[in-house]
Tab-separated table of C-alpha atoms in Angstrom:
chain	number	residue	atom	x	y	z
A	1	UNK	CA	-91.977	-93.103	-148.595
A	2	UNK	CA	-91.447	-95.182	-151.529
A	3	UNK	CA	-94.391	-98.348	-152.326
A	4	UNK	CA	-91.509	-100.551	-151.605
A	5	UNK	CA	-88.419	-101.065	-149.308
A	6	UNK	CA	-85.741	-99.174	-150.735
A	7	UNK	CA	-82.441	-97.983	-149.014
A	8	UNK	CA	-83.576	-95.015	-146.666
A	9	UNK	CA	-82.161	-91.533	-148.224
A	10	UNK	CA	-82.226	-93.074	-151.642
A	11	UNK	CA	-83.512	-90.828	-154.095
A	12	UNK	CA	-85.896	-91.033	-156.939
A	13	UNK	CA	-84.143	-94.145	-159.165
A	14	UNK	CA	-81.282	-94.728	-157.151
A	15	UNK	CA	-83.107	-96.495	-154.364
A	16	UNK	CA	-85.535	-99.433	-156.654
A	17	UNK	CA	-81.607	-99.931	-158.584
A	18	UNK	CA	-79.945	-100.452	-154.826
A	19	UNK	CA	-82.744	-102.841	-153.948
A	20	UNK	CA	-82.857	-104.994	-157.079
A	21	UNK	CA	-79.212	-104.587	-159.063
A	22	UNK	CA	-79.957	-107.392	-161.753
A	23	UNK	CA	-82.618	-104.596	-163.056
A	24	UNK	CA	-80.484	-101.891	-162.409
A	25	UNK	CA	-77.834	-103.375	-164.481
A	26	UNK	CA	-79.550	-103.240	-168.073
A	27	UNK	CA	-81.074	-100.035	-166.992
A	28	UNK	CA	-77.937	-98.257	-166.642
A	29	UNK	CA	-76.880	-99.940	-169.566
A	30	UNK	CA	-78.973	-98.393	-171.542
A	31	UNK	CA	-78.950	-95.121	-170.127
A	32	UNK	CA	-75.215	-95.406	-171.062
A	33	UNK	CA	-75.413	-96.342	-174.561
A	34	UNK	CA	-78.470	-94.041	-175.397
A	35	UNK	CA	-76.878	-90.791	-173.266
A	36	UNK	CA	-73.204	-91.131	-172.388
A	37	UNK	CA	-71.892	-91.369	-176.456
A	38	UNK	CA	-71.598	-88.453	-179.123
A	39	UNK	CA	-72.269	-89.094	-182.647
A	40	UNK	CA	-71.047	-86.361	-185.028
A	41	UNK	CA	-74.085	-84.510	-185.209
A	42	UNK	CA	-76.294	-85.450	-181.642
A	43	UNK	CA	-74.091	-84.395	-178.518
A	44	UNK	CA	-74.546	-85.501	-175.019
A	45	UNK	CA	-75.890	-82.158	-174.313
A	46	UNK	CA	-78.903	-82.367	-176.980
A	47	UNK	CA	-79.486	-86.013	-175.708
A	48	UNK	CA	-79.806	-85.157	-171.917
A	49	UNK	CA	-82.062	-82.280	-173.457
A	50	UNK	CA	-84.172	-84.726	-174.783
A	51	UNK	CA	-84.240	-86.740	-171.577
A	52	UNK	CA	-84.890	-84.299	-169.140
A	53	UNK	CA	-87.763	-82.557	-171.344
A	54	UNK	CA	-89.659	-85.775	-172.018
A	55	UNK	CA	-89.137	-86.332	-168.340
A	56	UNK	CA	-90.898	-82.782	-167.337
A	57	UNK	CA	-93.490	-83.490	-169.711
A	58	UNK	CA	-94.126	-86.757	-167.697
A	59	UNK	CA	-93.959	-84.457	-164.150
A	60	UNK	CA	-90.932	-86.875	-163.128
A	61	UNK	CA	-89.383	-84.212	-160.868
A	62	UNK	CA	-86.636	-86.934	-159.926
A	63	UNK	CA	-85.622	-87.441	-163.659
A	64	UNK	CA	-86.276	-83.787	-165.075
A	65	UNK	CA	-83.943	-82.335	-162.406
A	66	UNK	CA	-81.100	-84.917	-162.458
A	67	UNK	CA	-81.110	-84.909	-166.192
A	68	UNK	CA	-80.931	-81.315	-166.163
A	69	UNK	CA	-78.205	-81.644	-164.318
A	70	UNK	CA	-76.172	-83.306	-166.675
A	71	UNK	CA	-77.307	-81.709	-169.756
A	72	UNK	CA	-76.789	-78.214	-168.284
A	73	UNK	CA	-73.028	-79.667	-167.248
A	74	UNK	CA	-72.786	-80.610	-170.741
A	75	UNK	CA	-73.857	-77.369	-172.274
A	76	UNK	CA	-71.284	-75.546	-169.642
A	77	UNK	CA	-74.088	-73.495	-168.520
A	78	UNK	CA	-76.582	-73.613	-165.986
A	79	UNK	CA	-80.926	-73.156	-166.865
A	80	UNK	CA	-80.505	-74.119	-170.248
A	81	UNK	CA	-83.040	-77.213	-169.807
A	82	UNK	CA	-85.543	-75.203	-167.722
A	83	UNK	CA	-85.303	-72.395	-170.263
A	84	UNK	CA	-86.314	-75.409	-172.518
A	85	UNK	CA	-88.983	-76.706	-170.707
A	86	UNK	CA	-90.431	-73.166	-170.090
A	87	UNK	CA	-90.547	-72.964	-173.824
A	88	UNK	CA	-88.074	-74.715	-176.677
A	89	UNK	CA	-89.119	-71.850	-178.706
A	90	UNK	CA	-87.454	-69.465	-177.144
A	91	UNK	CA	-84.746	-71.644	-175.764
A	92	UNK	CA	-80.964	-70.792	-176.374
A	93	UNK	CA	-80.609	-74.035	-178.559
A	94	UNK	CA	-80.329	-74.953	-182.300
A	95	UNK	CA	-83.695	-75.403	-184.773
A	96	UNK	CA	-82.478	-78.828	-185.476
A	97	UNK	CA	-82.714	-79.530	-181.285
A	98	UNK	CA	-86.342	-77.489	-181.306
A	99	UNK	CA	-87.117	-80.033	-183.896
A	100	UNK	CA	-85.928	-83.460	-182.260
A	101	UNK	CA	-87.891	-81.868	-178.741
A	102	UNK	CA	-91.192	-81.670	-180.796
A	103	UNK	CA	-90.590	-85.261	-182.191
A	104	UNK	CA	-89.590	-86.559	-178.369
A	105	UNK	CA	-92.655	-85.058	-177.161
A	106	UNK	CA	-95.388	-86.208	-179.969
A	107	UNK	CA	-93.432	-89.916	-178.736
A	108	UNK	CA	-94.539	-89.042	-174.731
A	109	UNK	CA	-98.037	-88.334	-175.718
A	110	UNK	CA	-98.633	-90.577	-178.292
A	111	UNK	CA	-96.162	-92.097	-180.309
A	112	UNK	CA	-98.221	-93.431	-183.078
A	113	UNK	CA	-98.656	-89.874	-183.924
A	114	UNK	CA	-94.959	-89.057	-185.033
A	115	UNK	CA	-95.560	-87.550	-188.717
A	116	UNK	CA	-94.203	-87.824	-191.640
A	117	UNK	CA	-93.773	-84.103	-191.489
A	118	UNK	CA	-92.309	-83.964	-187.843
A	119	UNK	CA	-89.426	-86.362	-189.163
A	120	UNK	CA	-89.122	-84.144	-192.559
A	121	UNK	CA	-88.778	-81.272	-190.906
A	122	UNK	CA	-86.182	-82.418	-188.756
A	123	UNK	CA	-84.253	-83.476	-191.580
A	124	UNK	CA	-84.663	-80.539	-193.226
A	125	UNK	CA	-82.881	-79.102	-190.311
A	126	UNK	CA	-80.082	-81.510	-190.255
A	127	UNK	CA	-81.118	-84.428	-188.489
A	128	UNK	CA	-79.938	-88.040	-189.995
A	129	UNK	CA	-81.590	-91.124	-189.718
A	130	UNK	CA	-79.516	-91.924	-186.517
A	131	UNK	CA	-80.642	-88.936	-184.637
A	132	UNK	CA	-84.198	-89.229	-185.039
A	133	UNK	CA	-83.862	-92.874	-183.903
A	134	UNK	CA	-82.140	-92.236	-181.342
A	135	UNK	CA	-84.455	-89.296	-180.251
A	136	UNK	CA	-87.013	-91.676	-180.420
A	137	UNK	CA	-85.456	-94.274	-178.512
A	138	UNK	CA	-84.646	-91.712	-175.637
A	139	UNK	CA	-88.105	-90.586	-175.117
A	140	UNK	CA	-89.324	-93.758	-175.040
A	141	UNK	CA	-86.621	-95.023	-172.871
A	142	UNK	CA	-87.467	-91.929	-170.404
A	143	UNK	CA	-91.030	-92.475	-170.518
A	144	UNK	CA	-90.669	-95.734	-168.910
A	145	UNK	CA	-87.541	-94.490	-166.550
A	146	UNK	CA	-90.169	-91.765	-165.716
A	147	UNK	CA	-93.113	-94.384	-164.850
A	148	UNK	CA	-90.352	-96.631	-162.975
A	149	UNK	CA	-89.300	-93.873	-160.619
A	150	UNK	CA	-93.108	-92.517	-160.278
A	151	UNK	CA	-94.728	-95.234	-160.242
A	152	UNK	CA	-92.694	-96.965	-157.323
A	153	UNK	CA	-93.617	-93.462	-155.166
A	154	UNK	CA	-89.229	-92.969	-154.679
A	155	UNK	CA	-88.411	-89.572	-152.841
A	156	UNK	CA	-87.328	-86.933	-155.223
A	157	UNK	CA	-85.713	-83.691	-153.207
A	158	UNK	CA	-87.671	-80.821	-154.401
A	159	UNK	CA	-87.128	-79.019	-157.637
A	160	UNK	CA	-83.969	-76.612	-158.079
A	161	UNK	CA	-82.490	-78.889	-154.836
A	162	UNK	CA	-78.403	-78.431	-155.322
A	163	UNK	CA	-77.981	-82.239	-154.990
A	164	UNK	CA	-79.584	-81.951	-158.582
A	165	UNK	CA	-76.821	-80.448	-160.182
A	166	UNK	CA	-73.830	-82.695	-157.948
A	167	UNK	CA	-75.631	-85.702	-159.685
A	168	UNK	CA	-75.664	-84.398	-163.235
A	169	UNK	CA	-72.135	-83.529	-162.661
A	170	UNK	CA	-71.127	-87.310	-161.703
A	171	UNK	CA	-73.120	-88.996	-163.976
A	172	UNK	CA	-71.929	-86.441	-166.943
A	173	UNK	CA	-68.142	-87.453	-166.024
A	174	UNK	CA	-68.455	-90.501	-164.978
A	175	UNK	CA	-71.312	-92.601	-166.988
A	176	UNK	CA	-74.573	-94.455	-165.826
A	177	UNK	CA	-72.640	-97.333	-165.084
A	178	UNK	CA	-69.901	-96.371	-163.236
A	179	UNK	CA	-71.566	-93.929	-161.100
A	180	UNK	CA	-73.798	-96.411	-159.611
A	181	UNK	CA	-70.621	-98.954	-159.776
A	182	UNK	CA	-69.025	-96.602	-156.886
């Protein structure tokens, strides 16, 4: 049971933006513009990735599993995000993504300790300016997401759950603000 009223059945997020829509609003907003847009060289895939990773780093079972949803939608292929979280290493996904994932997850433990040499390296692989922004903005973003769902004690159905993977499928064709729209 959540630390606050919140529409019964709810889950994780959902319920705290039901109960107080002015927040969920910007929220969404944001989740749109940061998630729902390609540019040339960061795809929706890669920035779910991002998401949902930071998010199981921060044990947000709600947020890693929905986000995996819609990443693993995005990628047209299901377990590529837990094959991430198990280890990026050995993940089916590009350097260049191994290398935005280590910069994303310095940013979750401690941001003040993104290198030089983390932010070389990914532009060695590829990365522009844009994409390690953006990386940065995401995992930042998700960290406080993460602490928003957790920290308000929402229901999250258990890991794996199949409702996981009907959610990343909406929000992936629809958008953050639409879905929540309907």
């Amino acid at each position: 049971m959540a630390h606050i009223p919140v529409p019964p059945g709810a889950p994780g997020i959902i319920g705290p933006m039901m109960a107080y829509p002015e927040t969920a609003k910007p929220l969404n907003e944001l989740a749109e513009l940061l998630l729902s847009r390609e540019t040339p060289n960061f795809s929706k895939a890669e920035r779910e990735t991002v998401a949902n990773y930071v998010s199981f780093l921060n044990q947000c079972v709600f947020c890693s599993e929905s986000h995996a949803g819609v990443a693993d939608y995005h990628w047209q292929k299901s377990g590529i995000s837990k094959q991430v979280w198990e280890s990026p290493e050995q993940a089916p996904i590009s350097d260049r993504l191994r290398a935005l994932l280590k910069i994303a997850a310095t940013v979750q433990k401690s941001a003040r300790s993104v290198s030089q040499e983390d932010i070389a390296a990914a532009k060695k692989l590829g990365s522009t300016d844009r994409d390690i922004h953006d990386t940065v903005l995401i995992a930042a973003a998700f960290c406080m997401y993460n602490r928003y769902v957790d920290g308000l004690g929402t229901f999250a159905p258990p890991r794996g759950d199949a409702a996981y993977a009907e959610m990343g499928k909406i929000l992936a064709t629809k958008g953050y603000v639409k879905a929540i729209e309907n």
